[in-house]
Coordinates of C-alpha atoms and ligand atoms in Angstrom, one line a residue:
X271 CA -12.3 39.8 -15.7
X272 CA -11.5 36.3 -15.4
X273 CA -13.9 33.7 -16.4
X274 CA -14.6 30.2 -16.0
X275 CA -13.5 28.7 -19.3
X276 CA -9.7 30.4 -18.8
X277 CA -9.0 28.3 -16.1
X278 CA -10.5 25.2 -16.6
X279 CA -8.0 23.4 -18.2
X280 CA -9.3 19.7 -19.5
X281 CA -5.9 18.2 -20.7
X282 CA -4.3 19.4 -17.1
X283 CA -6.9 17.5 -15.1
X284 CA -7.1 14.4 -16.7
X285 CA -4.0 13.9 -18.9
X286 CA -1.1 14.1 -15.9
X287 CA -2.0 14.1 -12.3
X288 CA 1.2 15.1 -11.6
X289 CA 1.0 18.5 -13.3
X290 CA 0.1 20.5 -10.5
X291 CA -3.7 22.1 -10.2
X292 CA -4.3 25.7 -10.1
X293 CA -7.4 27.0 -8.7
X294 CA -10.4 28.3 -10.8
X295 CA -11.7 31.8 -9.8
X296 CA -13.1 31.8 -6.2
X297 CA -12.5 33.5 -3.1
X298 CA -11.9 32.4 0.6
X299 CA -13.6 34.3 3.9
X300 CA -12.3 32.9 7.1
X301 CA -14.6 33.1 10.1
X302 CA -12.3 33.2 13.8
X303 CA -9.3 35.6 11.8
X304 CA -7.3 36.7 14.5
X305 CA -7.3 33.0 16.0
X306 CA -4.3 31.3 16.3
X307 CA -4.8 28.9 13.5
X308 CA -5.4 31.2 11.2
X309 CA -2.3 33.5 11.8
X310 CA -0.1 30.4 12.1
X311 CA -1.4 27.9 9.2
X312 CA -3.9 29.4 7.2
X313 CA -3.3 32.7 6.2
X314 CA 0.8 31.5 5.4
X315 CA -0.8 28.8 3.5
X316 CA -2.5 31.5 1.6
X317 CA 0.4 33.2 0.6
X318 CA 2.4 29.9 0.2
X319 CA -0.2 28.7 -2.3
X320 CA 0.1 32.0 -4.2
X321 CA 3.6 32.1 -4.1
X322 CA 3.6 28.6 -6.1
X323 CA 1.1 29.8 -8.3
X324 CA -2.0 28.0 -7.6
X325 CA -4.3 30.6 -6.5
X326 CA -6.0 32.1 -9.8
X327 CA -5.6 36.1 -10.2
X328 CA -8.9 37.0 -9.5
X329 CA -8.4 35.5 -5.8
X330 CA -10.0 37.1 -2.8
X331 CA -9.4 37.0 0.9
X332 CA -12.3 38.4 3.5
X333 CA -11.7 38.5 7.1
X334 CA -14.9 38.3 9.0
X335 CA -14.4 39.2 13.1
X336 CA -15.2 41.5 15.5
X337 CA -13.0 43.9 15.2
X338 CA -12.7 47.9 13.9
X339 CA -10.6 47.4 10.8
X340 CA -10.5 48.8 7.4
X341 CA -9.2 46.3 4.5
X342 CA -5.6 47.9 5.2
X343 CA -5.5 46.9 9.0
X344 CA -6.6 43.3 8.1
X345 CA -3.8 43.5 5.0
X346 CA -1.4 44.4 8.0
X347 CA -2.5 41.4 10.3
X348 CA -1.9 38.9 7.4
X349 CA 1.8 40.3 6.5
X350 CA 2.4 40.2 9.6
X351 CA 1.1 35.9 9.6
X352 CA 3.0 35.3 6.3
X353 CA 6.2 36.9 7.3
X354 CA 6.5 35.0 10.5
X355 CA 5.1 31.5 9.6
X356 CA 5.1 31.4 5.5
X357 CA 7.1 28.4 4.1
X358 CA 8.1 29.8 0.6
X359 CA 10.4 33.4 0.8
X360 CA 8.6 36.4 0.6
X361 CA 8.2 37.9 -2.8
X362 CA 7.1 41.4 -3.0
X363 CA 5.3 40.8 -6.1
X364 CA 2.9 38.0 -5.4
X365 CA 2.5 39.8 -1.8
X366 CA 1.3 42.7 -3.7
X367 CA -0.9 40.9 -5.9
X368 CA -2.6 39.1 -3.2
X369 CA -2.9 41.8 -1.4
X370 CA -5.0 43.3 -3.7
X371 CA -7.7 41.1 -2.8
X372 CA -8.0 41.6 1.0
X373 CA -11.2 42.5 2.5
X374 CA -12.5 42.8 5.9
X375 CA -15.7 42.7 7.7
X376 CA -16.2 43.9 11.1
X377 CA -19.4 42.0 13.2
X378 CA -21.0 39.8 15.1
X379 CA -22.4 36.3 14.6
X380 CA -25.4 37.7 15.3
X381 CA -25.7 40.4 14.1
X382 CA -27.6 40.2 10.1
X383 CA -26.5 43.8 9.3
X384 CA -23.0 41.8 9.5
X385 CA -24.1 39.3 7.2
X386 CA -25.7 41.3 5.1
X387 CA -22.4 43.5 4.4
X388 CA -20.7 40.2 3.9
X389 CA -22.7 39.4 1.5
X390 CA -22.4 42.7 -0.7
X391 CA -18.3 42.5 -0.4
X392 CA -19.0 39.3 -1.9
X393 CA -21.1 40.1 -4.5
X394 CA -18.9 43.6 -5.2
X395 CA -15.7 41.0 -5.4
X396 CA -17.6 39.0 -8.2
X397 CA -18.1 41.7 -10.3
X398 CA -14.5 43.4 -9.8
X399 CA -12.7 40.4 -9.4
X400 CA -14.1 37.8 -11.5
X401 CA -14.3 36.0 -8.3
X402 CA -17.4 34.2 -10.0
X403 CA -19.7 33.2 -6.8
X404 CA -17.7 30.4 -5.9
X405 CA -16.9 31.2 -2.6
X406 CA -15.9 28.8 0.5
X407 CA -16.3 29.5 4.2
X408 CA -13.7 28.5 6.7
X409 CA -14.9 28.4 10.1
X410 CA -12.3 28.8 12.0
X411 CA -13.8 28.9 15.3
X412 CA -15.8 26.9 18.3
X413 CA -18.3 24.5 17.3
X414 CA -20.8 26.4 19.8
X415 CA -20.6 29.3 17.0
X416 CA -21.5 26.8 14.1
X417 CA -25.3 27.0 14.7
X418 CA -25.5 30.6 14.1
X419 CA -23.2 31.4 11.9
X420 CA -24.8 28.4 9.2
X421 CA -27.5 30.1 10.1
X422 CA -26.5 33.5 8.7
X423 CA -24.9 32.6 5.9
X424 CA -28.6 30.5 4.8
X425 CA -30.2 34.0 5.9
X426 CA -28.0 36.5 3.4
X427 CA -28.2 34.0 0.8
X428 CA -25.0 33.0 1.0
X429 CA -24.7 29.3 1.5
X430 CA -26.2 28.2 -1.7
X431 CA -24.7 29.0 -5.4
X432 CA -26.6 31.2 -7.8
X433 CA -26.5 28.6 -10.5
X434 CA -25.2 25.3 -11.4
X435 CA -21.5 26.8 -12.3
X436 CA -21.1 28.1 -9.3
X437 CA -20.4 27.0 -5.8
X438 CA -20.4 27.4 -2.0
X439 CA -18.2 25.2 0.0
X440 CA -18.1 25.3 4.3
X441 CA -14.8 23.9 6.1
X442 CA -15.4 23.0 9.6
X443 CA -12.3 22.3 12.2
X444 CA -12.4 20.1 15.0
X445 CA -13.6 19.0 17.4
X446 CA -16.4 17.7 15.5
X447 CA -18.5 17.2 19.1
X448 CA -17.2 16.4 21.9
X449 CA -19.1 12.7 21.8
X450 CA -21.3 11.0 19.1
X451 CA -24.4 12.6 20.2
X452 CA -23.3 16.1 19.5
X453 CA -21.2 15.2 17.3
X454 CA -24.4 14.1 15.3
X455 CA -26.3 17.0 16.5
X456 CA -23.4 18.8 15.2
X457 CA -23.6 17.3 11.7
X458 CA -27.4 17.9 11.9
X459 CA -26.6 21.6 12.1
X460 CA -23.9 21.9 9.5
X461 CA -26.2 19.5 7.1
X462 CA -29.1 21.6 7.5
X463 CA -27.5 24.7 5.4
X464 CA -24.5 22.5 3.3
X465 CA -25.4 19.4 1.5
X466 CA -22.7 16.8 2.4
X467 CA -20.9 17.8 -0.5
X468 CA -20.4 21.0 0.2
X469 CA -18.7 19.9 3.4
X470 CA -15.1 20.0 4.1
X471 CA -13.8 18.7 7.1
X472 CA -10.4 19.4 8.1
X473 CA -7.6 16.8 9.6
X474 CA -4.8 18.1 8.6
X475 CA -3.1 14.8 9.5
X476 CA -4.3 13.6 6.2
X477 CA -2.8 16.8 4.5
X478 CA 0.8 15.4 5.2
X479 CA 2.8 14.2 2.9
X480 CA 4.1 11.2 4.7
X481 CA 0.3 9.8 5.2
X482 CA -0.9 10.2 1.2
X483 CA 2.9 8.1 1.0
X484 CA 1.4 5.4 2.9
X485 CA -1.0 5.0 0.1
X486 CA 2.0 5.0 -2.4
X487 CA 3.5 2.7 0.1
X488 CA 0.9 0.4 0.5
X489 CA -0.5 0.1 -2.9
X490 CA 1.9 1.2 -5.4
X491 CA 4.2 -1.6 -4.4
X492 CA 4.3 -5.2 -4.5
X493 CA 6.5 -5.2 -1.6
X494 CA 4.7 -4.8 1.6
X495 CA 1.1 -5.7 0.5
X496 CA 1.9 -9.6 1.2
X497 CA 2.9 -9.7 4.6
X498 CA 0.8 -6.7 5.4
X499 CA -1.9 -9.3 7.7
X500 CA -2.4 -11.0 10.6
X501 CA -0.5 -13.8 9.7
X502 CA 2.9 -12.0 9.6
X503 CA 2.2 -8.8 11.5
X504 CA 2.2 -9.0 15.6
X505 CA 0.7 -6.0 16.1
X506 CA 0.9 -2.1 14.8
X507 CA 2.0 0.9 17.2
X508 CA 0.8 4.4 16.3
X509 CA 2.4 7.0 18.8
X510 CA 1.8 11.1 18.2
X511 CA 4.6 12.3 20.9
X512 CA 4.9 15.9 21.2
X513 CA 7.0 18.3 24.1
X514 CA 5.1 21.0 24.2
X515 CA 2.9 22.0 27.3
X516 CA -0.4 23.1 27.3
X517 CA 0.5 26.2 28.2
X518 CA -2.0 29.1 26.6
X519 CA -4.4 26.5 25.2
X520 CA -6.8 25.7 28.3
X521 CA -10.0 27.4 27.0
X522 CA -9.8 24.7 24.3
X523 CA -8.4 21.8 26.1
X524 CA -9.4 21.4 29.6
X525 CA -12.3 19.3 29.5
X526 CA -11.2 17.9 26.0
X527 CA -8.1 15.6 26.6
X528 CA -5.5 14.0 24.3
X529 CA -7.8 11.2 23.6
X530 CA -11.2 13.8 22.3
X531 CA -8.3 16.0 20.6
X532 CA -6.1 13.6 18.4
X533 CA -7.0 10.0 18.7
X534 CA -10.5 11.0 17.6
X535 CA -9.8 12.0 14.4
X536 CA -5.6 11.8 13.5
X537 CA -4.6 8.8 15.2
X538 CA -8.0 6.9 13.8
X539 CA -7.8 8.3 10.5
X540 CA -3.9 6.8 10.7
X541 CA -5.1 3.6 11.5
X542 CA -7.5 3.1 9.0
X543 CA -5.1 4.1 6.1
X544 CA -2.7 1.7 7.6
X545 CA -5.5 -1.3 8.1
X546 CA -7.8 -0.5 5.1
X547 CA -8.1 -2.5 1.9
X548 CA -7.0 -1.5 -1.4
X549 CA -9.5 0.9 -2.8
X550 CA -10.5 0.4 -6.5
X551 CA -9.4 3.7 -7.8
X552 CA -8.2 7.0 -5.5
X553 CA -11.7 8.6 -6.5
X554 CA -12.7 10.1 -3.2
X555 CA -16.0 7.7 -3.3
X556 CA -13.6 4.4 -3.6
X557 CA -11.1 5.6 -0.8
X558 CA -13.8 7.1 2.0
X559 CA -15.8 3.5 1.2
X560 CA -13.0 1.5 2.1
X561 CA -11.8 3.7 5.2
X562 CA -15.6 3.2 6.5
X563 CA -15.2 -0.4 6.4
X564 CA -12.4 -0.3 8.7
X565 CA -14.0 1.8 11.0
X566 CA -16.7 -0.2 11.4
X567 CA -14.8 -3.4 12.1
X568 CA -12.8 -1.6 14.6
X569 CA -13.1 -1.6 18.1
X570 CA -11.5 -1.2 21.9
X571 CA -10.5 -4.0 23.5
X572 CA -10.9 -4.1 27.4
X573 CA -10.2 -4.7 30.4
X574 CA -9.8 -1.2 30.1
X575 CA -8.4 -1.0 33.3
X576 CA -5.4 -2.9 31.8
X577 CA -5.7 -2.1 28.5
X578 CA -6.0 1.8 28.2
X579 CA -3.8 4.1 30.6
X580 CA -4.2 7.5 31.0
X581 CA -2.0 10.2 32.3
X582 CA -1.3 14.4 33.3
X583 CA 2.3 16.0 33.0
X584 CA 3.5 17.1 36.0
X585 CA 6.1 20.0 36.5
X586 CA 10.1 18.8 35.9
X587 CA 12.5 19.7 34.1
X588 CA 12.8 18.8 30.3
X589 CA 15.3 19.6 27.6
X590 CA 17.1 21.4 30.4
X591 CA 14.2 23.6 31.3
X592 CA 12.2 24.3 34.1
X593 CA 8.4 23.7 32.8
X594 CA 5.1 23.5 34.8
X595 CA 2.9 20.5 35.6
X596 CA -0.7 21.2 34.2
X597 CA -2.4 21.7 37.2
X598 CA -0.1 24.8 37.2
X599 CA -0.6 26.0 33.4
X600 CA -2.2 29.4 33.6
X601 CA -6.2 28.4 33.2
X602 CA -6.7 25.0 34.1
X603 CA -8.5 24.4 37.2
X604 CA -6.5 22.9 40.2
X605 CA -9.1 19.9 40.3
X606 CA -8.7 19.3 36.7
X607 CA -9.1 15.4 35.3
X608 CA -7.9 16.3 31.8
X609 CA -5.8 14.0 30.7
X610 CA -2.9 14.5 28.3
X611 CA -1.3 11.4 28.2
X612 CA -4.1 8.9 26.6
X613 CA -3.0 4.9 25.0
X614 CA -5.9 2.7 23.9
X615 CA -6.0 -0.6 22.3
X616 CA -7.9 -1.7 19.7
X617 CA -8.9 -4.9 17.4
X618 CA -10.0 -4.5 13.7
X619 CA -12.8 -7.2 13.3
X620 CA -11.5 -8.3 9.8
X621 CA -10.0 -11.5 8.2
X622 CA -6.3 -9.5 7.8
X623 CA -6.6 -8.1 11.1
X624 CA -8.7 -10.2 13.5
X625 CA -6.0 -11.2 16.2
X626 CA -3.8 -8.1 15.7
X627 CA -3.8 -5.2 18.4
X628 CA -3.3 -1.5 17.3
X629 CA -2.1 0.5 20.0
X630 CA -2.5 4.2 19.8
X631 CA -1.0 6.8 21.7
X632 CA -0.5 10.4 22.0
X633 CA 1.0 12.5 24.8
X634 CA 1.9 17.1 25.6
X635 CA 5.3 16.7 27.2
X636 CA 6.7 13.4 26.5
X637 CA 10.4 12.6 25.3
X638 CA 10.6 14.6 21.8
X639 CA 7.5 15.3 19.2
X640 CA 7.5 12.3 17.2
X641 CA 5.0 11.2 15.2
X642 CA 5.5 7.4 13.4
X643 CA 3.4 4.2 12.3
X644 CA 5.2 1.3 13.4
X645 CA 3.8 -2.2 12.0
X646 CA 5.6 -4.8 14.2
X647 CA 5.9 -8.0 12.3
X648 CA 6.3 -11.4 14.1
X649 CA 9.2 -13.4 14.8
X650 CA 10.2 -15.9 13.0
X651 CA 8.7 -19.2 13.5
X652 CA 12.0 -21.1 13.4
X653 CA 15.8 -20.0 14.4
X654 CA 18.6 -22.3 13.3
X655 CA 20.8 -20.5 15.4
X656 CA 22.2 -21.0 19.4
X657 CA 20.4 -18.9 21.1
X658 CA 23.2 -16.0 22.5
X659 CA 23.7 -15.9 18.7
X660 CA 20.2 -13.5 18.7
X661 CA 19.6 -12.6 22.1
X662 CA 20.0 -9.1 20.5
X663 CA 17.5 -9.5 17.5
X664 CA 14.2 -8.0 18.1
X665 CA 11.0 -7.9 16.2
X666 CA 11.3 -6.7 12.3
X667 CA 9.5 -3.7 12.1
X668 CA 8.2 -1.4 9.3
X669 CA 8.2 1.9 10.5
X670 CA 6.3 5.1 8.5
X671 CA 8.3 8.0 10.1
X672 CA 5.0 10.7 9.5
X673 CA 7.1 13.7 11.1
X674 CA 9.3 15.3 12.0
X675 CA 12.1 13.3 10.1
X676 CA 9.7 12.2 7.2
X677 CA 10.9 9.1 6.1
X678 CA 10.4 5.2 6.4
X679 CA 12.9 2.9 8.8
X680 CA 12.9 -0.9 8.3
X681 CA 14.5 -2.9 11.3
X682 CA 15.7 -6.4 11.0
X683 CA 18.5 -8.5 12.1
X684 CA 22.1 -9.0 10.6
X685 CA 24.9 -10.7 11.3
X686 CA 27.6 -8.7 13.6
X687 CA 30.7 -8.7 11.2
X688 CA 33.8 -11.1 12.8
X689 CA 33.9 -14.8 13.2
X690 CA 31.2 -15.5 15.4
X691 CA 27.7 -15.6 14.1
X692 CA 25.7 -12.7 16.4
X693 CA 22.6 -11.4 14.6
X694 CA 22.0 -8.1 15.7
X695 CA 18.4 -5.5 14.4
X696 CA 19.8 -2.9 12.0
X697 CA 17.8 -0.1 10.2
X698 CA 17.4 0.9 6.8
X699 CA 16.2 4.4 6.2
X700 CA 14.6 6.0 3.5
X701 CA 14.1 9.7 4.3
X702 CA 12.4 12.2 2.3
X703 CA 15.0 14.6 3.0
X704 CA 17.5 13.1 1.1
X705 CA 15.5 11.0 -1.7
X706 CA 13.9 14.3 -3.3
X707 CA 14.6 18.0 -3.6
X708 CA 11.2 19.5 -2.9
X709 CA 10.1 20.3 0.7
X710 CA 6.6 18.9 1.2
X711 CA 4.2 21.4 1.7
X712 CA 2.8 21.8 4.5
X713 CA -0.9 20.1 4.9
X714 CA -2.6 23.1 5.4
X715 CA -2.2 24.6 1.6
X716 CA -2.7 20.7 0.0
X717 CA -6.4 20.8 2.2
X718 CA -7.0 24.8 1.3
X719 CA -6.0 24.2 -2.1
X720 CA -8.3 20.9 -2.4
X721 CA -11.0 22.8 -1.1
X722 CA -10.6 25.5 -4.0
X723 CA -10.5 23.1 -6.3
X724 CA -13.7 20.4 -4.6
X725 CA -11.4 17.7 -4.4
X726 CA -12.8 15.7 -1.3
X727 CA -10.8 12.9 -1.2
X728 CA -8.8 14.7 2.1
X729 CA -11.7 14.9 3.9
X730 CA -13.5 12.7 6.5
X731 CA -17.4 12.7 5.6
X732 CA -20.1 12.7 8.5
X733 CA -20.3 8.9 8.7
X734 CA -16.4 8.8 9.5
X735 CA -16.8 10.9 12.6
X736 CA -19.3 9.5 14.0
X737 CA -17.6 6.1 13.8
X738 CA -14.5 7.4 15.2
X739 CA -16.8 8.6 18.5
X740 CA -18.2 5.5 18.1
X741 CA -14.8 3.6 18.5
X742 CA -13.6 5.9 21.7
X743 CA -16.9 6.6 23.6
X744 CA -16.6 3.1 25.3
X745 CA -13.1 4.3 27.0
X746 CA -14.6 7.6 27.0
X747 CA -16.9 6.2 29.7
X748 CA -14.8 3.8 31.6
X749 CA -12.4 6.8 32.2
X750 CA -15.0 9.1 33.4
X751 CA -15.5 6.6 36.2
X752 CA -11.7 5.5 36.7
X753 CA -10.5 9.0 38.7
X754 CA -7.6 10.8 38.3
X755 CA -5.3 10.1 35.3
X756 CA -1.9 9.0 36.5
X757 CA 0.9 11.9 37.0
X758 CA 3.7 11.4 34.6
X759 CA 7.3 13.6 34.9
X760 CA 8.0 15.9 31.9
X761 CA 10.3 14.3 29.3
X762 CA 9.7 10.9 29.7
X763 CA 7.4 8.4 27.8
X764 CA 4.0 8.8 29.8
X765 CA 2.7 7.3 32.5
X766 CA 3.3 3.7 34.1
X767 CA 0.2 2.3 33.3
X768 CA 1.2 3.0 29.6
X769 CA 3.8 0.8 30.4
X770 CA 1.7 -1.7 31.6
X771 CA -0.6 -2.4 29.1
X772 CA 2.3 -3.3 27.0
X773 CA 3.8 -5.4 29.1
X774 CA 0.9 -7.4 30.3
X775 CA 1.0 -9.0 26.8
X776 CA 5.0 -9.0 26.4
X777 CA 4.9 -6.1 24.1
X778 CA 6.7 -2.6 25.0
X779 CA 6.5 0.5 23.3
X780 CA 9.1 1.8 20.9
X781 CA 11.3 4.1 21.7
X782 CA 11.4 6.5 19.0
Ligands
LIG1186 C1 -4.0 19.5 16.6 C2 -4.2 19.3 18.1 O1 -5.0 18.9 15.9 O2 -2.7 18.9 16.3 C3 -3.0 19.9 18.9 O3 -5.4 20.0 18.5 C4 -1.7 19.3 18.4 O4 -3.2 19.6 20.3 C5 -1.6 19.5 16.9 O5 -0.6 20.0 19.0 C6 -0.3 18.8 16.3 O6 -0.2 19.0 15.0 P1 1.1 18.8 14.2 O7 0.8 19.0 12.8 O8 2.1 19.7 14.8 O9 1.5 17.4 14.6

């Protein structure tokens, strides 16, 4: 039996952060296991963290859902995840090992017989495990289900550790509410069975290796930090593109919309890591304080009418395939005001910021998934040049290249070689791809792994959600009176009025 002391390694955690941490004895059980999310990212993520090593032996896997299965069947349902969607190559040996601690429980949310067998496979993996009664709940499944299920883990005695060396951790998805009401009802709930610091809330943007580096970026360098304000940036562009559809995903998303799905939580989270102040240390206090303080400076900035836009894919061709409009994707109603096209633009009420805009957009079906902070810097306030010499020079731009090509692009003017003097905007790239050797993991084992471990940092605390609500619910409104979002073709960069908004200032989106 593993215990405790083994893994607990002192010099590890404080000497070298960048020795990497392992786990100390715990097991996971996932609520919502034959969801997509967990087949695609969390139970690979499993395996992947395994496969590196940083799950301890002891570890211990329970599937909770409705469904007739022994341990074996669930077993079978997780190969079947890692060998489709793992990162690392399959090892037979650390497969095996896992493996050994898979176990399922068939039930009901409602049902306390359910519960109550959850909690003897619990207590029966402490004692032939070592799995310690440290224990964290993933619940992988729709908010509605949160009530009940908190509910029945506080009922079988399950939501609070036996004694002060052990603990019981919950990790909620989003949506965290649909608006701040319920999303503070929602909290409320949660709150009522899991002290705060027993609550992990996932956005996986901040598992990504690309936005910790704009930490590094920011504040491990002497480079940026200076001109990183109001008086030498114009204004910063944060665009999540991606080409899928929404085909399959209507239960979830009709009714939601891009702006409750992503700028809610990824695209605000991005902007106050980009607009934040420097933290006094990266203890997960320091960090959340200083993200706070952005949030609460920030704000949307109207007209919305001519500052927000708001549009739905319609059917087209794109990438040289046919694909459907939404109004046509199997489950949406015909009526349907959903929009998945959303752009909003926002002020940060702060002595860097006040006078800069962020602009934030996210789109299903746009020109290529592409996912990039772009901090547009001024022009400068004096060329000695004629002016054809830099008709072609554009703004200098930072640009934090967050996926898929992770990387960072800087874009400023040189001079075209030959006699003339032409200044012309050139890039230079940095791209993770080529600077290091190790893939990034992907952000799902970092946030399992931190949960594991109770490192919070990662994770948005009640008071950051409900800000974030706070920020949107104004547009929230305006578009709930504005009609129909505006139809954009498949493939291209969104809808007009996205367009528009830029324009009306004599800005224009990047082209990425
Ligand atoms: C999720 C959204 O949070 O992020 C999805 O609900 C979106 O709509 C997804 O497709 C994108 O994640 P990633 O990591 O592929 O950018």
């Amino acid at each position: 039996m593993t215990t405790t002391k083994q893994w607990a390694n002192p010099l590890r955690d404080e000497r070298d952060k960048r020795l990497p941490r392992i786990a100390g004895p715990c097991g996971l059980v996932i609520f919502g296991v034959t969801g997509d999310l967990s087949r695609k990212k969390l139970m690979p993520a499993i395996y992947d963290l395994s496969n590196r090593g940083l799950l301890p032996p002891g570890f211990s896997l329970v599937g909770f859902a409705r469904r007739d299965w022994a341990d074996q069947d669930f077993g079978q349902i997780v190969y079947e995840a890692v060998k489709q969607h793992a990162r690392t190559p399959f090892r037979e040996a650390v497969w095996d090992r896992l493996a050994e601690g898979f176990r399922f429980v068939p039930g009901t949310f409602d049902d306390d017989a359910s519960f109550d067998t959850l909690a003897t496979t619990i207590a029966d993996l402490d004692r032939e495990r070592g799995t310690s009664g440290n224990h964290a709940f993933y619940l992988s499944i729709p908010p509605s289900a949160f009530p009940v299920v908190t509910k029945q883990l506080a009922r079988a005695g399950l939501a609070t550790p036996a004694g002060p060396d052990e603990w019981r951790r919950v990790v909620i998805e989003k949506p965290f509410g649909h608006d701040l009401s319920s999303a503070v009802a929602l909290n409320k709930v949660v709150n009522k069975v899991f002290p705060e610091e027993s609550v992990f809330r996932i956005d996986h943007y901040l598992g990504k290796e690309t936005v910790q580096n704009l930490l590094a970026l920011r504040f491990a360098n002497q480079l940026f930090e200076p001109i990183w304000n109001s008086h030498y940036v114009d204004h910063v562009q944060i665009t999540m593109a991606e080409d899928i559809g929404l085909g399959g995903r209507a239960g979830y998303y009709d009714g939601i919309g891009a702006a409750r799905d992503v700028i809610q939580n990824h695209l605000l989270q991005l902007l106050a890591l980009t607009a934040m102040e420097e933290p006094v240390s990266f203890n997960p206090n320091a960090l959340r304080t200083e993200k706070i303080k952005v949030l609460e400076a920030t704000k949307p900035v109207g007209p919305f009418a001519e500052t927000t836009a708001r549009g739905q894919y319609l059917g087209g061709w794109q990438g040289g395939q046919k694909v459907l409009g939404l109004l046509q994707e199997e489950g949406f109603a015909k009526t349907s005001t959903t929009e998945t096209f959303a752009a909003i633009t926002l002020e940060v009420n702060t002595r860097r910021w006040a006078g800069v805009p962020f602009y934030l957009r996210t789109g299903k079906r746009l020109g290529r998934r592409v996912t990039e902070i772009a901090v547009v810097f001024k022009r400068a306030p004096h060329l000695p040049f004629d002016e054809t010499s830099t008709e072609e020079l554009g703004q200098n731009a930072l640009v934090v290249r967050v996926q898929p090509d992770e990387g960072m692009t800087m874009r400023f003017g040189s001079k075209v070689p030959g006699n003339a003097m032409e200044v012309r905007d050139v890039s230079m790239d940095f791209s993770y791809g080529h600077a290091f050797t190790e893939s990034s993991p992907e952000a799902y084992e970092r946030l399992i792994l931190d949960v594991l471990l109770g490192e919070p940092s990662l994770f948005p605390v009640n008071q950051e959600v409900e800000l974030s609500w706070e920020i949107l619910e104004p547009v929230l409104k305006y578009w709930k009176t504005a009609g129909k979002p505006e139809g954009y073709a498949a493939g291209t960069w969104g809808p007009e009025s996205a367009d528009k908004m830029m324009s009306r200032t004599g800005r224009h989106w990047r082209r990425p």
